[in-house]
Coordinates of C-alpha atoms in Angstrom, one line a residue:
Chain A
S25 CA 0.1 -0.1 0.6
Q26 CA 1.0 3.6 -0.6
T27 CA 2.4 5.9 2.2
I28 CA 2.8 9.6 2.6
H29 CA 5.4 10.8 5.0
Q30 CA 6.3 14.3 6.3
W31 CA 8.5 15.7 8.3
P32 CA 8.9 17.3 10.9
A33 CA 5.9 17.9 12.5
T34 CA 5.9 21.0 14.1
L35 CA 8.7 23.8 13.8
V36 CA 9.3 27.0 15.5
Q37 CA 12.0 29.4 13.0
P38 CA 13.6 32.6 14.3
V39 CA 12.8 35.1 11.0
G40 CA 15.7 34.9 8.4
S41 CA 16.8 31.3 9.3
P42 CA 16.4 28.7 6.7
L43 CA 14.1 25.6 6.4
S44 CA 13.7 22.2 4.5
L45 CA 10.9 20.2 4.8
E46 CA 10.7 17.0 3.8
C47 CA 8.2 14.4 2.3
T48 CA 8.5 10.8 1.1
V49 CA 5.7 8.9 -0.8
E50 CA 6.3 5.0 -0.4
G51 CA 4.6 2.2 -2.6
T52 CA 4.4 3.9 -6.0
S53 CA 6.2 5.1 -8.9
N54 CA 6.5 8.4 -10.6
P55 CA 3.8 10.2 -8.8
N56 CA 2.6 13.7 -9.5
L57 CA 4.0 15.8 -6.2
Y58 CA 2.5 19.3 -4.3
W59 CA 3.5 21.7 -1.8
Y60 CA 0.7 23.4 -0.5
R61 CA 0.9 26.0 2.5
Q62 CA -2.7 26.2 4.6
A63 CA -3.0 29.9 6.8
A64 CA -4.8 29.4 9.8
G65 CA -8.6 29.2 9.3
R66 CA -7.9 29.5 5.8
G67 CA -7.7 27.2 2.3
L68 CA -5.0 25.4 0.7
Q69 CA -2.8 27.8 -1.7
L70 CA -1.1 25.2 -4.0
L71 CA 2.7 26.5 -4.0
F72 CA 5.2 23.7 -6.3
Y73 CA 4.3 20.5 -8.1
S74 CA 6.6 18.1 -9.6
V75 CA 5.3 15.8 -12.3
G76 CA 8.8 14.1 -12.5
I77 CA 12.4 14.0 -11.2
G78 CA 14.3 17.5 -11.3
Q79 CA 10.9 18.8 -12.5
I80 CA 9.5 21.8 -10.5
S81 CA 6.5 24.4 -11.3
S82 CA 6.2 27.1 -9.1
E83 CA 2.5 28.8 -8.6
V84 CA 3.4 31.7 -6.4
P85 CA 6.6 34.1 -6.4
Q86 CA 7.9 34.0 -2.8
N87 CA 11.2 32.8 -1.4
L88 CA 10.3 29.3 -1.0
S89 CA 11.8 26.8 -3.3
A90 CA 11.2 23.0 -4.2
S91 CA 13.6 20.1 -5.5
R92 CA 12.7 16.2 -6.0
P93 CA 16.1 14.8 -6.3
Q94 CA 15.2 11.3 -6.1
D95 CA 11.2 10.0 -7.7
R96 CA 9.6 10.0 -4.9
Q97 CA 11.1 12.4 -2.6
F98 CA 10.1 16.3 -2.8
I99 CA 11.8 18.9 -0.2
L100 CA 10.6 22.4 0.5
S101 CA 13.3 24.9 1.2
S102 CA 13.9 28.1 1.8
K103 CA 17.1 30.3 2.9
K104 CA 15.7 32.8 4.8
L105 CA 12.6 32.6 6.8
L106 CA 9.5 35.3 6.8
L107 CA 7.3 36.4 9.0
S108 CA 4.8 35.5 6.5
D109 CA 5.7 32.0 6.2
S110 CA 4.1 30.6 9.2
G111 CA 1.5 28.0 7.8
F112 CA 0.9 24.6 7.7
Y113 CA 2.6 22.6 5.3
L114 CA 0.6 20.4 3.5
C115 CA 2.7 17.7 1.0
A116 CA 0.9 15.4 -1.0
W117 CA 0.8 13.2 -4.3
R118 CA -1.6 11.8 -6.9
T119 CA -1.0 8.6 -9.4
G120 CA -1.2 10.5 -12.8
R121 CA -3.6 12.9 -13.8
A122 CA -6.3 10.5 -14.5
N123 CA -6.8 9.6 -10.5
E124 CA -8.7 12.1 -9.2
K125 CA -7.6 11.5 -5.2
L126 CA -4.9 13.4 -3.6
F127 CA -3.1 11.9 -0.5
F128 CA -2.0 14.3 1.8
G129 CA 0.9 13.8 4.2
S130 CA 0.3 15.0 8.0
G131 CA 1.5 18.7 7.7
T132 CA 4.3 20.8 8.8
Q133 CA 2.6 23.3 11.5
L134 CA 5.9 26.2 11.0
S135 CA 5.8 28.8 13.0
V136 CA 8.5 31.6 12.1
L137 CA 9.0 34.4 15.0
Chain B
G10 CA -8.3 31.6 -13.9
Q11 CA -10.4 29.1 -11.4
S12 CA -12.2 30.2 -8.3
L13 CA -14.5 28.3 -6.0
E14 CA -17.0 29.8 -3.6
Q15 CA -18.7 28.3 -0.5
P16 CA -20.1 29.5 2.9
S17 CA -17.7 30.0 5.9
E18 CA -19.2 28.5 8.8
V19 CA -22.3 26.0 9.0
T20 CA -24.0 25.1 12.2
A21 CA -26.2 21.8 12.3
V22 CA -27.7 19.7 15.2
E23 CA -26.6 16.1 15.8
G24 CA -28.7 13.8 13.9
A25 CA -29.8 16.6 11.1
I26 CA -29.1 16.8 7.2
V27 CA -26.5 19.7 6.5
Q28 CA -25.8 20.6 2.6
I29 CA -22.9 22.5 1.8
N30 CA -22.9 24.2 -1.7
C31 CA -20.1 24.8 -3.9
T32 CA -20.2 27.2 -6.8
Y33 CA -17.3 27.5 -9.0
Q34 CA -15.6 28.9 -12.2
T35 CA -13.0 27.1 -14.3
S36 CA -11.6 26.8 -17.8
G37 CA -12.0 23.2 -18.7
F38 CA -13.7 21.2 -15.8
Y39 CA -12.5 18.0 -14.9
G40 CA -15.1 17.2 -12.3
L41 CA -15.8 18.7 -8.8
S42 CA -14.3 16.9 -5.7
W43 CA -14.9 17.2 -1.9
Y44 CA -12.1 16.9 1.0
Q45 CA -12.8 16.7 4.9
Q46 CA -10.1 17.8 7.3
H47 CA -10.2 18.0 11.2
D48 CA -8.6 20.5 13.2
G49 CA -4.8 20.3 12.9
G50 CA -5.0 17.1 10.4
A51 CA -4.3 17.2 6.6
P52 CA -7.5 17.0 4.2
T53 CA -9.1 13.4 3.2
F54 CA -11.1 12.5 0.3
L55 CA -14.3 12.2 0.8
S56 CA -15.8 11.7 -2.8
Y57 CA -15.8 12.8 -6.5
N58 CA -18.4 14.0 -9.5
A59 CA -17.3 14.2 -13.0
L60 CA -21.2 13.8 -14.3
D61 CA -24.0 15.8 -13.6
G62 CA -26.2 14.2 -11.1
L63 CA -25.8 12.6 -7.3
E64 CA -23.0 10.2 -5.8
E65 CA -23.7 8.5 -2.4
T66 CA -20.8 6.9 -0.1
G67 CA -22.8 5.9 3.3
R68 CA -23.5 9.0 4.8
F69 CA -22.6 11.7 2.7
S70 CA -23.4 12.5 -1.1
S71 CA -22.3 15.1 -3.8
F72 CA -24.3 16.4 -6.5
L73 CA -23.1 18.0 -9.6
S74 CA -24.8 20.1 -12.2
R75 CA -21.8 21.3 -14.9
S76 CA -24.6 23.7 -16.4
D77 CA -25.1 25.2 -13.6
S78 CA -21.2 25.1 -12.4
Y79 CA -22.9 24.0 -9.1
G80 CA -21.9 21.3 -6.3
Y81 CA -23.0 20.3 -2.7
L82 CA -22.0 17.7 -0.4
L83 CA -25.1 16.8 1.7
L84 CA -24.3 15.1 5.4
Q85 CA -27.1 12.6 6.5
E86 CA -27.4 11.9 9.9
L87 CA -25.0 14.2 11.6
Q88 CA -22.5 13.3 14.3
M89 CA -19.9 15.3 16.6
K90 CA -17.3 13.9 14.5
D91 CA -18.8 15.6 11.3
S92 CA -17.5 18.8 12.8
A93 CA -14.6 19.9 10.6
S94 CA -13.4 21.9 7.6
Y95 CA -15.1 20.4 3.8
F96 CA -13.3 22.3 1.1
C97 CA -14.6 21.7 -2.4
A98 CA -11.7 21.6 -5.5
V99 CA -11.5 21.8 -8.9
R100 CA -8.7 20.4 -11.1
D101 CA -6.2 22.8 -12.6
R102 CA -4.7 21.1 -15.8
R103 CA -1.8 23.9 -16.1
S104 CA -0.6 22.8 -12.4
G105 CA 0.4 19.6 -13.3
Y106 CA -3.5 18.7 -12.5
A107 CA -3.4 19.9 -9.2
L108 CA -6.1 20.8 -7.1
N109 CA -7.3 24.1 -6.5
F110 CA -9.4 24.2 -3.3
G111 CA -12.6 26.7 -2.1
K112 CA -11.6 28.2 1.2
G113 CA -13.3 25.6 2.8
T114 CA -17.0 25.5 4.9
S115 CA -16.5 24.7 8.9
L116 CA -18.9 22.7 10.0
L117 CA -19.7 22.4 13.8
V118 CA -22.2 19.8 14.9
T119 CA -24.2 20.6 18.1
P120 CA -25.7 18.3 20.7

C-alpha cells in the first residue's frame, strides 16, 4: 500500500533562518507531487508541483523553493524565512492525472517568530 | 483563472442533515471533488463527481450540475465527529493536475 511521510510535524524557526521540509512517498512510482500551504482558518494554496524527478513548477512567487532529487522525495526549502511564511505545510501526491484522489501527508505546522 | 465559492461556516444539530454548496468558475472542467479536514489534520478525500447527478457514499452524498457550475455535499445523520472543514476542489490542468481548493466551510455539529 502507498504511504506518505512528512516531517517534522511542528517547527518553530526565527526570522531569517533556513528551512527544509521533507516528504517521501512509498509504494508507488512516478507520482505527481505537490506542496500546499494553509494559513490559519484558510484554504489550501498550491505552492509547487512536480511531475517528475528534477521537474519543479512554482505557482506563487516567494522566497520558498522546492526540489525533487528522487522519484518519491519532495523537499521544500527556504534560505531566509519571513514572518509571512508561517502556516501549515502539506505535501500531497497522486498517481497520474487520471486519478482524482490526492493523498496528503500529515503536515508541518511552521511558526516563524 | 479558477475560483470556488462556498459558505464559510455552517452549524447543524446532531442527527440532522446539512448541505454545503459550492459554485465554481473554471476553464476546462474535470470534475468536482470534496475533502474533509479536521482541526490540525490533513485533508482526506470524500467524493468526486465528473458527471451530473448524485453520488452516494454512506452518510455522505455529493451532487453536481455542470450546466450551473454548482455542486453540493450532503451530510446525513450528522454525528459530532463530522465537525470539520469541508473543501470543494477542481482540477487545474495547468498545474500538473493539482487541485484548486475553495476556502472551506467550517461545519459545527452541536448536541
